[in-house]
CSV table of C-alpha atoms in Angstrom, one decimal:
chain,number,residue,atom,x,y,z
A,67,MET,CA,65.3,19.7,19.1
A,68,GLU,CA,62.7,17.0,19.5
A,69,LEU,CA,60.8,16.2,22.7
A,70,ILE,CA,59.4,12.8,23.3
A,71,TYR,CA,57.4,11.6,26.3
A,72,GLY,CA,55.5,8.6,27.4
A,73,LYS,CA,55.4,5.6,29.7
A,74,THR,CA,57.8,2.7,29.3
A,75,MET,CA,55.3,0.8,27.3
A,76,THR,CA,54.5,3.7,24.9
A,77,ILE,CA,58.0,4.9,24.0
A,78,SER,CA,60.0,2.4,22.0
A,79,PRO,CA,62.4,-0.1,23.7
A,80,GLU,CA,65.2,1.7,21.7
A,81,ALA,CA,64.2,5.0,23.3
A,82,GLU,CA,64.2,3.5,26.8
A,83,ARG,CA,67.6,2.1,26.2
A,84,SER,CA,69.0,5.4,24.9
A,85,ILE,CA,67.6,7.2,28.0
A,86,ALA,CA,69.3,4.6,30.3
A,87,ALA,CA,72.6,4.9,28.4
A,88,TYR,CA,72.4,8.7,28.5
A,89,ARG,CA,71.7,8.7,32.2
A,90,HIS,CA,74.8,6.5,32.6
A,91,LYS,CA,76.9,9.0,30.7
A,92,VAL,CA,75.6,12.0,32.8
A,93,PHE,CA,75.1,10.7,36.3
A,94,ILE,CA,77.8,8.0,36.5
A,95,GLU,CA,80.5,9.0,34.1
A,96,LEU,CA,80.2,12.8,34.2
A,97,LEU,CA,79.0,13.5,37.7
A,98,GLY,CA,80.4,10.4,39.4
A,99,TRP,CA,77.2,9.5,41.3
A,100,ASP,CA,77.4,6.2,43.2
A,101,MET,CA,74.4,4.3,41.8
A,102,PRO,CA,73.8,0.7,40.6
A,103,VAL,CA,74.6,0.3,36.9
A,104,GLN,CA,74.5,-2.6,34.4
A,105,ASP,CA,76.4,-2.8,31.1
A,106,GLY,CA,76.5,1.0,30.6
A,107,PHE,CA,72.9,1.6,31.5
A,108,GLU,CA,71.6,3.4,34.6
A,109,ARG,CA,68.3,2.2,35.8
A,110,ASP,CA,66.9,1.6,39.3
A,111,GLN,CA,63.8,0.2,41.0
A,112,PHE,CA,61.8,3.3,40.0
A,113,ASP,CA,62.1,2.6,36.3
A,114,HIS,CA,59.0,0.4,35.8
A,115,GLU,CA,56.0,0.3,33.6
A,116,ASP,CA,54.3,3.3,35.3
A,117,THR,CA,57.3,5.5,34.9
A,118,VAL,CA,56.9,8.4,32.5
A,119,TYR,CA,60.0,9.6,30.6
A,120,VAL,CA,60.6,12.8,28.9
A,121,MET,CA,63.5,12.8,26.4
A,122,ALA,CA,65.1,15.6,24.3
A,123,ARG,CA,67.0,14.7,21.1
A,124,ASN,CA,69.2,17.2,19.3
A,125,ASP,CA,69.1,17.7,15.5
A,126,SER,CA,71.5,14.7,15.0
A,127,GLY,CA,69.0,12.5,16.9
A,128,ALA,CA,71.3,12.1,19.9
A,129,VAL,CA,69.7,12.3,23.4
A,130,CYS,CA,70.5,15.7,24.9
A,131,GLY,CA,68.2,15.7,27.9
A,132,CYS,CA,66.0,13.4,30.0
A,133,ALA,CA,63.6,13.5,32.9
A,134,ARG,CA,61.7,10.9,34.9
A,135,LEU,CA,58.2,11.4,36.3
A,136,LEU,CA,56.7,9.2,38.9
A,137,PRO,CA,53.3,9.4,40.6
A,138,THR,CA,53.6,9.8,44.4
A,139,THR,CA,50.8,7.3,44.9
A,140,SER,CA,53.4,4.5,44.4
A,141,PRO,CA,56.9,4.3,46.0
A,142,TYR,CA,59.3,7.0,44.5
A,143,LEU,CA,62.8,8.2,45.0
A,144,LEU,CA,62.1,10.8,47.7
A,145,SER,CA,59.7,8.6,49.7
A,146,GLU,CA,62.0,5.5,49.7
A,147,VAL,CA,65.5,6.8,49.6
A,148,PHE,CA,65.6,10.5,50.8
A,149,PRO,CA,62.6,11.1,53.1
A,150,GLN,CA,64.9,12.8,55.6
A,151,LEU,CA,65.0,15.8,53.2
A,152,LEU,CA,61.3,16.6,53.9
A,153,ASN,CA,61.8,18.5,57.2
A,154,GLY,CA,59.9,15.9,59.2
A,155,VAL,CA,56.9,15.8,56.9
A,156,THR,CA,55.5,12.5,55.7
A,157,PRO,CA,56.3,12.1,51.9
A,158,PRO,CA,53.4,13.2,49.8
A,159,CYS,CA,51.1,10.6,48.4
A,160,SER,CA,48.6,12.2,46.1
A,161,PRO,CA,47.6,11.9,42.4
A,162,GLU,CA,48.1,15.7,42.3
A,163,VAL,CA,51.8,15.4,43.2
A,164,TRP,CA,54.3,13.8,40.9
A,165,GLU,CA,58.0,13.4,41.4
A,166,LEU,CA,60.5,14.7,38.9
A,167,SER,CA,63.9,13.0,39.0
A,168,ARG,CA,67.0,12.1,36.8
A,169,PHE,CA,66.7,15.5,35.2
A,170,ALA,CA,69.7,16.3,33.0
A,171,THR,CA,70.3,18.4,29.9
A,172,VAL,CA,73.9,17.8,28.9
A,173,ASP,CA,74.3,17.9,25.1
A,174,PHE,CA,77.4,15.8,24.6
A,175,SER,CA,77.8,17.0,21.1
A,176,ALA,CA,78.3,20.6,22.4
A,177,GLN,CA,82.0,21.5,22.9
A,178,THR,CA,81.8,22.9,26.4
A,179,THR,CA,80.7,19.8,28.3
A,180,ASN,CA,82.3,19.6,31.7
A,181,ALA,CA,81.4,18.6,35.2
A,182,MET,CA,79.6,21.9,35.8
A,183,SER,CA,77.4,21.6,32.9
A,184,GLN,CA,74.7,19.2,33.9
A,185,PHE,CA,72.3,21.7,32.5
A,186,SER,CA,72.4,23.5,29.2
A,187,SER,CA,70.1,26.5,29.6
A,188,GLU,CA,68.1,26.2,26.3
A,189,ILE,CA,67.5,22.5,26.6
A,190,CYS,CA,66.8,22.9,30.3
A,191,VAL,CA,64.0,25.3,29.7
A,192,GLU,CA,62.4,23.2,27.0
A,193,LEU,CA,62.8,19.9,28.9
A,194,LEU,CA,61.4,21.4,32.1
A,195,HIS,CA,58.5,23.0,30.2
A,196,ALA,CA,57.7,19.6,28.6
A,197,SER,CA,58.1,17.7,31.9
A,198,ILE,CA,55.7,20.1,33.7
A,199,HIS,CA,53.2,19.9,30.9
A,200,CYS,CA,53.5,16.1,30.8
A,201,ALA,CA,53.0,15.8,34.6
A,202,TYR,CA,50.1,18.2,34.4
A,203,GLN,CA,48.4,16.0,31.7
A,204,HIS,CA,48.7,13.2,34.2
A,205,GLY,CA,46.9,15.2,36.8
A,206,ALA,CA,49.8,16.9,38.7
A,207,LYS,CA,49.3,20.3,40.3
A,208,ARG,CA,52.7,20.2,41.9
A,209,LEU,CA,56.1,18.5,41.4
A,210,ILE,CA,58.4,17.3,44.2
A,211,THR,CA,62.0,16.6,43.3
A,212,VAL,CA,65.3,15.6,44.9
A,213,SER,CA,68.0,17.8,43.3
A,214,PRO,CA,71.6,19.0,43.6
A,215,LEU,CA,71.5,22.4,45.4
A,216,GLY,CA,72.6,24.2,42.3
A,217,ILE,CA,69.3,23.5,40.6
A,218,GLU,CA,67.5,25.9,43.0
A,219,ARG,CA,69.5,28.8,41.6
A,220,LEU,CA,68.6,27.8,38.1
A,221,LEU,CA,64.9,27.5,38.9
A,222,ARG,CA,64.9,31.0,40.5
A,223,ARG,CA,66.7,32.4,37.5
A,224,MET,CA,64.0,31.0,35.2
A,225,GLY,CA,61.3,32.6,37.4
A,226,VAL,CA,59.7,29.3,38.2
A,227,HIS,CA,57.6,29.1,41.4
A,228,ALA,CA,59.8,26.7,43.3
A,229,HIS,CA,60.8,26.5,46.9
A,230,ARG,CA,62.7,24.1,49.2
A,231,ALA,CA,60.8,21.5,51.2
A,232,GLY,CA,63.5,21.5,53.9
A,233,PRO,CA,67.1,22.2,54.5
A,234,PRO,CA,69.8,20.8,52.1
A,235,MET,CA,71.8,17.8,53.3
A,236,THR,CA,75.2,16.5,52.3
A,237,ILE,CA,74.9,12.9,51.1
A,238,ASP,CA,77.9,11.0,49.6
A,239,GLY,CA,79.6,14.4,49.3
A,240,HIS,CA,76.8,16.0,47.3
A,241,HIS,CA,74.6,18.9,48.6
A,242,ILE,CA,71.1,17.8,47.8
A,243,TYR,CA,67.7,19.1,48.7
A,244,ALA,CA,64.0,18.4,48.2
A,245,CYS,CA,62.2,21.0,46.1
A,246,TRP,CA,58.6,21.8,45.4
A,247,ILE,CA,57.7,23.1,41.9
A,248,GLU,CA,54.3,24.6,41.7
A,249,ILE,CA,52.4,24.1,38.5
A,250,ASP,CA,50.7,27.5,38.7
A,251,GLU,CA,50.4,30.7,36.8
A,252,ILE,CA,53.8,32.0,37.9
A,253,THR,CA,55.6,28.9,36.7
A,254,ILE,CA,53.6,28.6,33.4
A,255,LYS,CA,54.1,32.3,32.6
A,256,ALA,CA,57.8,32.1,33.3
A,257,LEU,CA,58.3,29.1,31.1
A,258,ASP,CA,56.1,30.4,28.3
A,259,ALA,CA,58.3,33.5,28.2
A,260,LEU,CA,61.5,31.5,27.9
A,261,SER,CA,60.4,28.6,25.8
A,262,GLU,CA,60.0,28.3,22.1
A,263,LYS,CA,57.0,25.9,22.6
A,264,THR,CA,53.6,26.6,23.9
A,265,TYR,CA,51.6,24.1,25.8
A,266,ASP,CA,47.9,24.1,26.7
A,267,PHE,CA,47.3,24.6,30.4
A,268,THR,CA,43.8,26.0,29.9
A,269,ASP,CA,42.1,23.6,32.3
A,270,MET,CA,44.4,24.7,35.2
A,271,ALA,CA,42.0,27.1,36.8
A,272,SER,CA,39.1,24.5,36.7
A,273,GLY,CA,41.3,21.8,38.0
A,274,ARG,CA,40.1,19.4,35.3
A,275,HIS,CA,42.9,17.6,33.5
A,276,SER,CA,44.0,14.1,32.8
A,277,ILE,CA,46.0,12.1,30.3
A,278,GLN,CA,45.1,9.5,27.8
A,279,ASP,CA,48.1,7.2,27.4
B,749,MET,CA,55.9,42.8,76.5
B,750,LEU,CA,53.0,40.5,75.9
B,751,GLU,CA,53.5,40.9,72.2
B,752,ALA,CA,57.2,40.0,72.5
B,753,TYR,CA,56.3,36.9,74.5
B,754,GLN,CA,53.8,35.8,71.9
B,755,GLN,CA,56.4,36.3,69.1
B,756,ASN,CA,59.1,34.3,70.9
B,757,SER,CA,56.7,31.5,71.9
B,758,HIS,CA,55.3,31.1,68.3
B,759,GLN,CA,55.3,27.4,67.3
B,760,VAL,CA,56.9,27.0,64.0
B,761,SER,CA,54.9,24.6,61.9
B,762,ILE,CA,55.1,23.5,58.3
B,763,CYS,CA,52.1,23.7,55.9
B,764,THR,CA,51.1,20.9,53.5
B,765,ASP,CA,52.6,22.8,50.6
B,766,GLY,CA,56.0,22.7,52.3
B,767,TYR,CA,56.2,26.4,53.3
B,768,ILE,CA,56.7,27.6,56.8
B,769,ARG,CA,54.4,30.6,57.2
B,770,LEU,CA,55.5,33.3,59.5
B,771,THR,CA,55.0,37.0,60.1
B,772,LEU,CA,58.2,39.1,59.9
B,773,ALA,CA,58.1,39.5,63.7
B,774,GLN,CA,58.0,35.8,64.2
B,775,PHE,CA,60.8,35.2,61.8
B,776,GLU,CA,63.0,37.9,63.4
B,777,ALA,CA,62.6,36.1,66.7
B,778,LEU,CA,64.3,32.9,65.3
B,779,ARG,CA,67.9,32.0,65.9
B,780,PHE,CA,69.9,30.8,63.0
B,781,GLU,CA,73.0,28.5,62.9
B,782,HIS,CA,75.5,28.0,60.1
B,783,LEU,CA,75.0,24.7,58.2
B,784,PHE,CA,77.6,24.8,55.5
B,785,SER,CA,79.3,27.1,53.0
B,786,GLY,CA,81.4,26.5,49.9
B,787,ILE,CA,83.2,28.2,47.0
B,788,GLU,CA,81.7,27.9,43.5
B,789,TYR,CA,84.2,27.3,40.8
B,790,GLU,CA,83.8,29.6,37.8
B,791,PRO,CA,82.0,27.7,35.1
B,792,SER,CA,83.6,29.8,32.4
B,793,ASN,CA,86.9,28.5,30.9
B,794,SER,CA,87.6,31.8,29.3
B,795,LEU,CA,90.1,33.1,31.9
B,796,GLN,CA,92.1,29.9,32.2
B,797,ASN,CA,94.7,30.9,29.7
B,798,GLU,CA,94.9,34.5,30.6
B,799,CYS,CA,97.7,34.7,33.1
B,800,GLY,CA,97.2,37.5,35.6
B,801,ALA,CA,93.6,38.1,34.6
B,802,SER,CA,91.4,39.2,37.5
B,803,THR,CA,88.9,36.7,38.8
B,804,THR,CA,86.0,36.7,41.3
B,805,ILE,CA,85.7,34.4,44.2
B,806,PHE,CA,82.1,33.5,44.9
B,807,GLY,CA,80.2,30.9,46.8
B,808,TYR,CA,77.1,29.9,48.7
B,809,THR,CA,76.1,29.5,52.3
B,810,GLU,CA,73.3,27.7,54.1
B,811,TRP,CA,71.8,28.5,57.5
B,812,ILE,CA,69.1,26.7,59.6
B,813,SER,CA,66.9,27.9,62.4
B,814,THR,CA,67.1,26.2,65.8
B,815,THR,CA,63.5,25.2,65.6
B,816,SER,CA,61.8,22.1,64.4
B,817,PRO,CA,60.7,22.0,61.7
B,818,VAL,CA,63.6,23.9,60.4
B,819,VAL,CA,63.5,27.2,58.6
B,820,SER,CA,66.1,26.9,55.8
B,821,LEU,CA,67.9,29.8,54.2
B,822,GLY,CA,70.6,29.9,51.6
B,823,TRP,CA,72.2,32.7,49.5
B,824,ASP,CA,75.2,33.3,47.3
B,825,TRP,CA,78.1,35.7,48.1
B,826,ASN,CA,81.0,37.4,46.4
B,827,LEU,CA,84.3,37.9,48.2
B,828,HIS,CA,85.5,41.5,48.6
B,829,GLY,CA,88.5,43.0,50.3
B,830,GLN,CA,89.2,46.3,51.9
B,831,ASN,CA,92.2,47.4,54.1
B,832,ARG,CA,93.6,43.9,53.8
B,833,LYS,CA,90.5,42.4,55.3
B,834,ALA,CA,88.2,40.0,53.4
B,835,TYR,CA,84.5,40.0,53.7
B,836,CYS,CA,81.5,38.5,51.9
B,837,VAL,CA,78.7,40.4,50.2
B,838,HIS,CA,75.6,38.6,49.4
B,839,SER,CA,74.3,38.4,45.8
B,840,GLY,CA,71.0,37.4,44.4
B,841,ASP,CA,67.9,36.1,46.2
B,842,VAL,CA,67.7,34.5,49.6
B,843,ARG,CA,66.4,30.9,48.9
B,844,SER,CA,64.2,29.5,51.6
B,845,ASN,CA,61.2,27.5,52.7
B,846,VAL,CA,59.5,30.6,54.2
B,847,MET,CA,56.4,32.4,53.1
B,848,PHE,CA,55.8,35.6,55.0
B,849,VAL,CA,52.2,36.3,56.0
B,850,ASP,CA,50.5,39.4,57.3
B,851,ASN,CA,48.8,39.7,60.7
B,852,HIS,CA,45.7,38.1,59.2
B,853,GLU,CA,47.8,35.1,58.0
B,854,LYS,CA,47.4,36.1,54.4
B,855,ASP,CA,50.4,35.2,52.2
B,856,LEU,CA,52.6,38.2,51.2
B,857,GLY,CA,53.7,36.4,48.0
B,858,LEU,CA,57.0,35.4,46.6
B,859,GLU,CA,58.2,38.9,45.7
B,860,GLN,CA,57.5,40.5,49.0
B,861,THR,CA,58.9,37.5,50.9
B,862,SER,CA,62.0,37.7,48.9
B,863,LEU,CA,62.4,41.5,49.6
B,864,LEU,CA,61.9,41.0,53.3
B,865,LEU,CA,64.4,38.2,53.5
B,866,GLU,CA,67.0,40.4,51.7
B,867,ARG,CA,66.3,43.2,54.0
B,868,TRP,CA,66.6,40.9,57.0
B,869,LEU,CA,69.9,39.6,55.6
B,870,SER,CA,71.4,43.0,55.4
B,871,SER,CA,71.3,43.2,59.2
B,872,PHE,CA,72.4,39.6,59.9
B,873,ASP,CA,76.0,39.1,60.8
B,874,TRP,CA,77.1,36.1,58.7
B,875,SER,CA,80.2,37.0,56.7
B,876,ALA,CA,82.9,36.2,59.3
B,877,ARG,CA,81.3,32.8,60.1
B,878,VAL,CA,81.4,31.9,56.4
B,879,LEU,CA,85.0,33.0,56.0
B,880,ASP,CA,85.9,30.9,59.1
B,881,THR,CA,84.6,27.8,57.5
B,882,LEU,CA,86.3,28.1,54.1
């Protein structure tokens, strides 16, 4: 499996298109989410030049996972569309908080793909690990995410330090909630133990870290 | 008496990290209402073709405090039966936005919070309410 990440301008236009097509297959065709689409691609107003993408490709080169990272210093999904999930709190706006969204790890070349399998466990661990490291390199100390409620169980099983920001809500027939993921020793240790890859989080204690795009 | 009054009058507030920090006594003074429950469908396809094979019915349930901000709790359950009566037994962790603190407002941590929530759940009467809603 290959993991690729970068902003819209740094990944190739072909990679961006394959992410949008993959998102259409997962979120529109498989999960039936009601979202704007165009010609088989799923994109929204939060896919712009500052958006950071993380993509996983299987050995055949097909996309088998994707994630989207947005700084909370600009408008993001939770702040603009789902602020009601934050238990009355103002949506975060900090360079140390990034939003993780459009996270999916369906490998369509695997035989067991069904509506329950938005997340393949091995790809899920690797994609989450890479996404957290990528966000960390951009200065994040915490992630906030809007997710289907089932994700919470998955994060707990992995041992990641995650907790809900407020109660779940039922929106368009889906149970969703806002979730905090802490980029701390608990999370890093849990993912290091599960993942085949190792990332450098050595500056975490000093709080010094930033990315060069 | 004074202690009881202080517990019940505790103002629930949310911290910048999203946690609601409470002592166990403050938590135990809260009232919880059922939010929703549902049945999970078995992800495995392995039993589909085995006629007569036993299966497990399991699901999830969500509860909220009557406070604002809201304390949110959720857990999974398995359906059991005894003497022709069905009842739910919780399984796994209680998922929440709570961090328990000691009397000096020091965090008890994830593990201890999880243990205390599970202990609290064992004395909370929730099964009948869940079954009513399914």
